[in-house]
Amino acid sequence: MGDGTAAADPEEAEQATGGIRFWPGTDVGRVRDHNEDSFLVDKKLSLYIVADGMGGHAAGEVASSMAARTVRECLAAERDALVEYEQGHGGTTRKDILRLLEASVQQACSAVHEEGIRDESKRGMGTTLDALLVIGSRGFIAHVGDARIYLYRQGSVHQLTEDHSLMNELLKRGRLTREQIEKVQYKNAVTRAVGVYESVEVDVFDFDVLPGDRFLLCSDGLSGYLEEAELPKLFEEIPEEKLTPHLIDLANERGGKDNITAVVVRIPDDESGVDKLTREVNLKLDILHKMPLFRFVTYQELVRVLNITSVRNYTEGESVVDEGDEGDELYVVLTGRVKVHSGDTTLVELGPGQHFGEMALVDKAPRSASVSALQPSKLLAIKRRDFFEMIKKDHDVAVKLLWSFLGVLAQRLRSTSRELGEAREQLAAEDLTHELLGETTQVEILADDAPSEGGTDAKLIETAPDLEPVDLDDEPTPAEVEVDVDPKE
């Protein structure tokens, strides 16, 4: 672990369990007289932590060091559960790991808070904390504060964490433009910190880790001097073993007003499985991103959506859903082909990128049609319970998804109304023809009634594929819409 100093011997510290390589470093900067940042690396756990303390009179460095150590101790005490998850034995799930990681941060928060109460000189001390835990092909992140974790993947850089800062909140709410940032008096103020109070809200999530992925964990003393657009070039042109000192030097050259800490982590290449795993992860991300429902979400948010999905494999002729059953899942076709049918009547066939059952995310109505695999198929499924759990935790994602949902439903309602109008015209024409021929035909035409539940029109609404999203150019943007999610849903 580093508490205000860089790793004593980078050559010894750069190889972790499973071939993961890492390069940590920290610097006091050009203005501060002491370093309140800490980093921690545990090779055996494949755990990487960056913490930026606050509190003055050396209390900040106490808080950051204590928090990082406490998280490691809590995870080390549950090493058996981590091993069980990696080996697929014992029933430990990724949700168990996320709960364990969050509990570790809460324990750290309590420890720092209690120390502040015990020692009057440290009262009110706290720290940001970012932890990356790698287990097999999964990454687990815990995040509190305004330090950051970046992912470099296939030539692009993505910020995986969202700053818990006053400045970011003002930007999100449209109260501040990026041009006005420099004029903000308390732009470094954080809205969440470990240890200031007895507990803290922790962002935790997991994601697929691909061979060759690289991560940068850094305090705001570095990220404050970096533009995300310049990071891909730095990852590409600077040798990995020199990237950490290069970034620290860069921050100092651009001002060095704060302590600077960075940990670069490299996942090893695995030629045997890289192509298959990479293709599958990219396929899931690409298909979700192209769906109208997810058109407003960022890459960071899309990763969180992917967390609540599961992949299902179906053989030819196997039933996916049955008409009349209560629905609670949205399905997206990844590979293969399925048919939507009622009895022996095929309503539509769906292929890769198309989806069905989205109405199940908002109600528990019976399925209006059956779906079966026409060939071996791989489907992505999202459960209603997991969907609501996600949007309850992240209000920004909730606004974007529910706004998109309204757009999709509005488009389908318009499409259904248009088709009903065409059907009425056709029936009226047939009725007129029969009258002219002297035939009497009893025809009942639905006037302005909504489609009957479970009827043909209801099937149409739920299963219509490849519909373009509704044009919302003249409507308010998602950021202007307030959505109140009932926590009892």
XYZ file of C-alpha atoms in Angstrom:
489
model
C 0.000 0.000 0.000
C 1.118 3.554 -0.625
C 0.300 6.264 1.899
C 1.665 9.439 0.358
C 4.601 7.702 -1.346
C 4.972 5.705 -4.521
C 5.556 1.955 -4.493
C 9.026 1.234 -3.131
C 9.894 -1.187 -5.904
C 7.641 -0.979 -8.982
C 9.305 -4.026 -10.544
C 8.194 -6.197 -7.623
C 4.725 -4.688 -7.499
C 3.755 -4.870 -11.144
C 2.695 -8.536 -11.369
C -0.464 -9.740 -9.632
C -2.288 -13.051 -9.361
C -3.570 -14.298 -12.717
C -1.046 -12.318 -14.722
C -2.643 -8.925 -14.023
C -0.035 -6.164 -14.163
C -0.212 -2.859 -12.332
C 1.780 0.341 -11.924
C 0.885 2.579 -8.924
C 2.244 5.990 -8.012
C 1.476 9.099 -5.973
C 2.916 12.587 -5.574
C 2.306 15.503 -3.214
C 1.962 17.947 -6.111
C 3.376 21.462 -6.361
C 1.214 23.295 -3.813
C 0.332 21.033 -0.866
C 2.888 20.399 1.890
C 1.720 16.859 2.672
C 0.007 14.019 0.809
C -3.502 12.965 1.880
C -3.906 10.452 -0.962
C -3.463 6.711 -0.480
C -3.363 3.755 -2.827
C -3.530 0.072 -2.019
C -2.769 -2.998 -4.112
C -3.368 -6.552 -2.901
C -1.891 -8.991 -5.417
C -3.602 -12.070 -4.005
C -7.052 -10.489 -4.014
C -6.468 -8.592 -7.290
C -7.736 -5.549 -5.401
C -6.814 -1.979 -6.368
C -7.819 1.089 -4.330
C -7.306 4.842 -4.619
C -8.472 7.145 -1.809
C -8.239 10.931 -1.467
C -8.477 12.074 2.142
C -9.724 15.353 3.562
C -9.767 16.914 7.001
C -6.571 18.903 7.556
C -3.865 18.477 10.225
C -2.879 15.108 8.683
C -6.393 13.775 9.321
C -7.019 13.319 5.599
C -4.159 10.894 5.130
C -5.314 8.983 8.208
C -8.815 8.692 6.746
C -7.680 7.557 3.290
C -5.203 5.024 4.667
C -7.650 3.641 7.237
C -10.456 3.299 4.697
C -8.297 1.459 2.163
C -6.911 -0.924 4.791
C -10.358 -1.649 6.228
C -11.792 -2.540 2.821
C -8.906 -4.926 2.189
C -9.237 -6.544 5.617
C -12.963 -7.112 5.157
C -12.484 -8.689 1.723
C -9.535 -10.796 2.890
C -11.697 -12.167 5.713
C -14.137 -13.414 3.044
C -11.480 -14.880 0.761
C -13.260 -18.253 0.683
C -16.371 -16.627 -0.810
C -14.245 -14.906 -3.475
C -12.604 -18.215 -4.374
C -15.990 -19.967 -4.477
C -17.286 -17.377 -6.912
C -14.234 -17.639 -9.165
C -14.427 -21.437 -9.238
C -18.215 -21.515 -9.594
C -18.658 -23.585 -6.439
C -20.579 -23.047 -3.212
C -23.411 -20.983 -4.635
C -21.705 -17.583 -4.262
C -23.153 -15.200 -6.861
C -21.962 -11.895 -8.277
C -24.661 -10.170 -6.217
C -23.089 -11.717 -3.117
C -19.737 -10.218 -4.133
C -21.342 -6.800 -4.687
C -22.976 -6.958 -1.256
C -19.652 -7.961 0.280
C -17.852 -5.088 -1.442
C -20.470 -2.561 -0.320
C -20.382 -3.900 3.238
C -16.591 -3.501 3.239
C -16.889 0.182 2.309
C -19.594 0.695 4.943
C -17.304 -0.889 7.529
C -14.536 1.475 6.436
C -16.932 4.416 6.736
C -17.892 3.420 10.262
C -14.238 2.936 11.285
C -13.155 6.355 9.989
C -16.179 8.043 11.562
C -15.535 6.436 14.952
C -11.878 7.485 14.842
C -12.977 11.063 14.189
C -15.235 10.948 17.239
C -12.509 9.397 19.402
C -9.834 11.925 18.423
C -11.072 15.522 18.519
C -8.272 16.657 16.165
C -9.606 14.336 13.456
C -13.304 15.127 13.841
C -15.023 15.472 10.460
C -12.274 13.745 8.505
C -13.276 11.702 5.475
C -12.070 10.316 2.180
C -13.118 9.410 -1.311
C -12.660 5.760 -2.215
C -12.528 3.842 -5.473
C -11.948 0.097 -5.422
C -11.554 -2.304 -8.345
C -11.769 -6.019 -7.550
C -11.053 -8.458 -10.382
C -12.279 -12.049 -10.065
C -11.791 -14.170 -13.164
C -13.524 -12.439 -16.059
C -15.611 -10.101 -13.852
C -14.718 -6.695 -12.500
C -16.373 -5.276 -9.376
C -16.278 -1.573 -8.542
C -17.107 0.380 -5.383
C -17.139 4.163 -5.720
C -17.623 7.070 -3.320
C -16.543 10.643 -4.072
C -14.842 12.283 -7.034
C -11.879 10.025 -7.719
C -12.350 8.139 -10.975
C -11.952 4.788 -12.702
C -11.426 4.810 -16.464
C -11.565 1.797 -18.789
C -9.453 1.676 -21.951
C -10.920 -0.914 -24.327
C -10.308 -1.407 -28.041
C -9.020 2.102 -28.661
C -11.681 3.949 -26.627
C -11.690 5.294 -23.070
C -14.820 5.186 -20.902
C -15.286 6.784 -17.489
C -16.916 4.027 -15.432
C -17.633 6.103 -12.326
C -19.661 9.274 -11.865
C -18.297 12.094 -9.720
C -20.134 12.658 -6.447
C -19.341 16.363 -6.470
C -21.195 19.659 -6.239
C -19.846 20.679 -9.632
C -21.131 17.528 -11.316
C -24.558 17.925 -9.713
C -24.792 21.499 -11.003
C -23.773 20.368 -14.483
C -26.335 17.551 -14.504
C -29.134 19.864 -13.387
C -28.267 22.430 -16.042
C -27.407 25.048 -13.411
C -23.838 25.371 -14.666
C -22.067 25.299 -18.024
C -18.587 23.882 -18.503
C -17.382 27.395 -19.323
C -18.497 28.539 -15.848
C -16.701 25.776 -13.946
C -13.579 27.824 -13.159
C -15.713 30.489 -11.468
C -17.336 28.053 -9.016
C -16.091 28.771 -5.503
C -16.515 25.263 -4.096
C -15.938 23.229 -7.239
C -13.907 20.592 -5.321
C -16.668 19.961 -2.779
C -17.852 16.337 -2.745
C -21.412 15.259 -2.039
C -20.430 11.829 -0.685
C -17.425 10.800 1.402
C -16.361 7.821 3.491
C -16.220 8.589 7.223
C -17.851 12.009 7.464
C -21.002 10.258 8.634
C -21.469 6.794 10.090
C -22.671 5.405 6.752
C -22.543 6.447 3.111
C -24.308 5.636 -0.148
C -21.947 3.496 -2.239
C -22.100 2.974 -5.991
C -21.349 -0.706 -6.633
C -21.572 -2.543 -9.933
C -19.891 -5.315 -11.877
C -19.083 -5.873 -15.538
C -17.342 -8.190 -17.988
C -13.562 -7.851 -18.051
C -12.003 -8.556 -21.444
C -8.449 -9.701 -22.170
C -6.294 -6.649 -22.828
C -8.519 -4.235 -20.876
C -6.656 -1.450 -19.077
C -7.868 0.596 -16.136
C -6.790 3.902 -14.641
C -7.758 4.632 -11.037
C -6.899 8.205 -10.101
C -7.604 10.983 -7.621
C -9.024 14.302 -8.761
C -5.521 15.758 -8.541
C -4.920 13.943 -11.835
C -8.368 13.789 -13.448
C -8.789 17.531 -12.943
C -5.969 18.126 -15.417
C -7.020 15.528 -17.985
C -9.456 15.687 -20.851
C -11.100 12.342 -21.560
C -10.470 12.872 -25.273
C -6.690 12.833 -24.766
C -6.592 9.600 -22.759
C -6.808 7.149 -25.707
C -3.683 8.673 -27.254
C -1.837 8.471 -23.929
C -2.769 4.793 -23.509
C -1.693 4.045 -27.065
C 1.588 5.965 -27.193
C 3.039 5.740 -23.662
C 4.517 2.351 -22.598
C 2.451 0.870 -19.777
C 5.297 0.831 -17.271
C 5.862 4.565 -17.878
C 2.236 5.694 -18.021
C 1.746 6.319 -14.280
C 4.816 8.581 -13.833
C 3.995 10.290 -17.135
C 0.466 11.127 -15.945
C 1.770 12.420 -12.603
C 4.340 14.614 -14.376
C 1.607 15.876 -16.700
C -0.593 16.917 -13.755
C 2.330 18.727 -12.141
C 3.185 20.510 -15.384
C -0.412 21.731 -15.657
C -0.544 23.115 -12.131
C -0.192 20.356 -9.526
C -2.561 22.124 -7.130
C -3.577 18.892 -5.392
C -2.069 15.547 -4.457
C -1.807 13.247 -7.472
C -2.359 9.479 -7.387
C -2.730 6.950 -10.193
C -2.870 3.170 -10.490
C -2.730 1.653 -13.981
C -3.989 -1.947 -14.223
C -3.568 -4.225 -17.257
C -5.609 -7.407 -17.770
C -3.476 -10.000 -19.607
C -4.218 -11.076 -23.154
C -5.667 -14.570 -23.470
C -5.527 -15.609 -27.082
C -7.439 -18.842 -26.472
C -10.675 -17.160 -25.441
C -10.294 -13.519 -26.322
C -12.161 -13.603 -29.643
C -15.239 -15.432 -28.358
C -15.564 -13.424 -25.134
C -14.897 -10.093 -26.832
C -17.430 -10.794 -29.562
C -20.137 -11.758 -27.074
C -19.625 -8.725 -24.816
C -19.478 -6.332 -27.762
C -22.574 -7.948 -29.280
C -24.574 -7.410 -26.102
C -23.453 -3.797 -25.753
C -24.041 -2.987 -29.433
C -27.522 -4.502 -29.531
C -28.630 -2.807 -26.314
C -27.276 0.543 -27.480
C -29.230 0.327 -30.756
C -32.543 -0.367 -29.012
C -34.858 2.688 -28.778
C -35.333 1.947 -25.079
C -31.629 2.567 -24.367
C -30.912 5.314 -26.888
C -30.253 8.024 -24.272
C -27.907 6.088 -21.935
C -24.141 6.582 -21.828
C -21.582 3.768 -22.058
C -21.165 3.903 -18.284
C -24.920 3.511 -17.801
C -25.148 0.823 -20.470
C -22.617 -1.243 -18.521
C -24.964 -1.049 -15.543
C -27.900 -2.119 -17.678
C -25.841 -5.066 -18.868
C -25.348 -6.041 -15.217
C -29.030 -6.916 -14.851
C -29.187 -9.067 -17.986
C -28.802 -12.810 -18.301
C -28.127 -14.879 -21.413
C -30.523 -17.756 -22.215
C -29.898 -20.473 -24.797
C -32.821 -22.164 -26.586
C -32.905 -25.158 -28.885
C -34.970 -25.345 -32.069
C -38.683 -25.548 -31.230
C -38.166 -24.748 -27.543
C -40.721 -22.413 -25.970
C -39.488 -19.057 -24.660
C -42.812 -17.722 -23.324
C -46.341 -19.136 -23.420
C -49.513 -17.213 -24.171
C -51.496 -16.529 -21.003
C -48.541 -16.853 -18.613
C -47.712 -13.873 -16.410
C -44.811 -11.977 -17.973
C -41.948 -10.417 -16.041
C -39.078 -10.283 -18.575
C -37.989 -8.365 -21.654
C -36.137 -10.481 -24.253
C -33.618 -9.380 -26.880
C -32.496 -11.750 -29.647
C -28.687 -11.972 -29.757
C -28.321 -14.836 -32.231
C -30.743 -17.170 -33.999
C -34.405 -16.576 -34.784
C -37.741 -16.856 -32.935
C -41.397 -16.705 -33.936
C -44.233 -14.955 -32.135
C -47.413 -16.983 -32.529
C -50.909 -17.602 -31.241
C -51.724 -21.257 -31.580
C -50.701 -22.292 -35.095
C -50.838 -18.734 -36.444
C -47.436 -17.051 -36.762
C -47.702 -13.322 -36.074
C -44.098 -12.322 -36.767
C -40.539 -13.667 -36.841
C -37.735 -11.897 -34.969
C -33.973 -12.020 -35.521
C -30.785 -10.582 -33.948
C -31.270 -7.114 -32.485
C -35.056 -7.385 -32.238
C -36.901 -7.679 -28.955
C -40.248 -8.622 -27.425
C -42.042 -8.536 -24.092
C -41.066 -5.008 -23.005
C -44.567 -4.451 -21.588
C -43.670 -7.024 -18.930
C -41.258 -4.469 -17.440
C -44.137 -2.202 -16.402
C -47.037 -4.548 -15.648
C -47.829 -8.157 -14.814
C -50.388 -8.775 -17.528
C -50.578 -12.244 -19.099
C -48.502 -12.789 -22.225
C -50.646 -11.990 -25.266
C -48.799 -14.462 -27.496
C -46.334 -17.338 -27.377
C -42.712 -17.198 -28.555
C -40.688 -20.217 -29.706
C -37.201 -20.653 -31.136
C -37.115 -21.390 -34.880
C -33.467 -22.439 -34.590
C -30.814 -22.600 -31.857
C -30.968 -19.096 -30.394
C -29.303 -16.981 -27.729
C -31.489 -14.382 -25.994
C -30.724 -11.605 -23.535
C -33.288 -11.349 -20.711
C -34.037 -8.493 -18.292
C -36.288 -9.221 -15.316
C -38.868 -6.678 -14.176
C -37.630 -6.857 -10.570
C -34.019 -6.143 -11.566
C -35.122 -3.341 -13.899
C -37.005 -1.549 -11.121
C -34.186 -2.126 -8.646
C -31.774 -0.433 -11.048
C -33.922 2.633 -11.736
C -34.687 3.082 -8.040
C -30.959 3.395 -7.355
C -30.109 5.612 -10.327
C -32.596 8.413 -10.978
C -30.749 9.676 -14.056
C -31.013 6.283 -15.719
C -34.645 6.078 -14.603
C -35.513 9.326 -16.371
C -33.769 8.267 -19.582
C -35.268 4.771 -19.705
C -38.801 5.757 -18.776
C -38.753 8.671 -21.224
C -37.604 6.323 -23.985
C -40.280 3.834 -22.928
C -42.954 6.495 -23.387
C -41.582 7.243 -26.849
C -41.660 3.579 -27.873
C -45.213 3.111 -26.594
C -46.382 6.327 -28.258
C -44.981 5.158 -31.596
C -46.634 1.764 -31.242
C -49.958 3.315 -30.277
C -49.824 5.509 -33.377
C -48.930 2.511 -35.516
C -51.785 0.480 -34.043
C -54.257 3.351 -34.502
C -53.196 3.711 -38.125
C -53.638 -0.010 -38.783
C -57.045 0.003 -37.062
C -58.074 2.920 -39.276
C -56.985 1.020 -42.370
C -58.902 -2.037 -41.152
C -62.052 0.061 -40.615
C -61.792 1.484 -44.127
C -61.354 -1.991 -45.595
C -64.325 -3.385 -43.675
C -66.466 -0.393 -44.672
C -65.540 -0.908 -48.331
C -66.428 -4.607 -48.125
C -69.750 -3.753 -46.456
C -70.570 -1.257 -49.216
C -69.711 -3.839 -51.870
C -72.021 -6.398 -50.250
C -74.869 -3.867 -50.102
C -74.424 -2.986 -53.762
C -74.603 -6.678 -54.577
C -77.740 -7.017 -52.486
C -76.063 -9.044 -49.803
C -76.594 -8.397 -46.115
C -73.526 -8.764 -43.984
C -73.376 -8.058 -40.291
C -70.064 -6.336 -39.595
C -69.131 -4.793 -36.291
C -66.493 -2.141 -36.533
C -64.620 -0.948 -33.486
C -64.955 2.813 -33.454
C -62.506 4.557 -31.127
C -62.215 1.790 -28.550
C -58.762 0.703 -27.338
C -57.546 -2.776 -28.390
C -59.139 -5.514 -26.306
C -56.937 -7.194 -23.740
C -55.411 -10.414 -25.047
C -56.832 -9.810 -28.551
C -55.050 -9.558 -31.877
C -54.347 -5.842 -31.433
C -52.799 -6.458 -28.019
C -50.461 -8.971 -29.635
C -49.529 -6.409 -32.216
C -48.621 -3.801 -29.622
C -46.299 -6.088 -27.729
C -44.557 -7.866 -30.558
C -44.192 -5.362 -33.398
C -40.495 -5.459 -34.427
C -38.125 -2.865 -35.855
C -40.256 0.210 -35.159
C -38.451 3.544 -35.354
C -38.424 5.603 -32.100
C -40.908 8.440 -31.852
C -39.707 11.866 -32.982
C -39.234 13.848 -29.777
C -37.532 16.914 -31.299
C -40.280 19.215 -30.039
C -40.663 17.507 -26.682
C -38.730 18.230 -23.451
C -35.421 16.410 -23.032
C -35.033 13.605 -20.472
C -33.133 15.956 -18.134
C -36.235 18.185 -17.920
C -38.574 15.386 -16.921
C -39.044 14.379 -13.307
C -39.948 10.752 -12.702
C -41.169 9.590 -9.334
C -40.584 5.846 -8.938
C -42.694 4.116 -6.343
C -40.240 2.220 -4.073
C -42.920 -0.348 -3.361
C -43.075 -1.485 -6.992
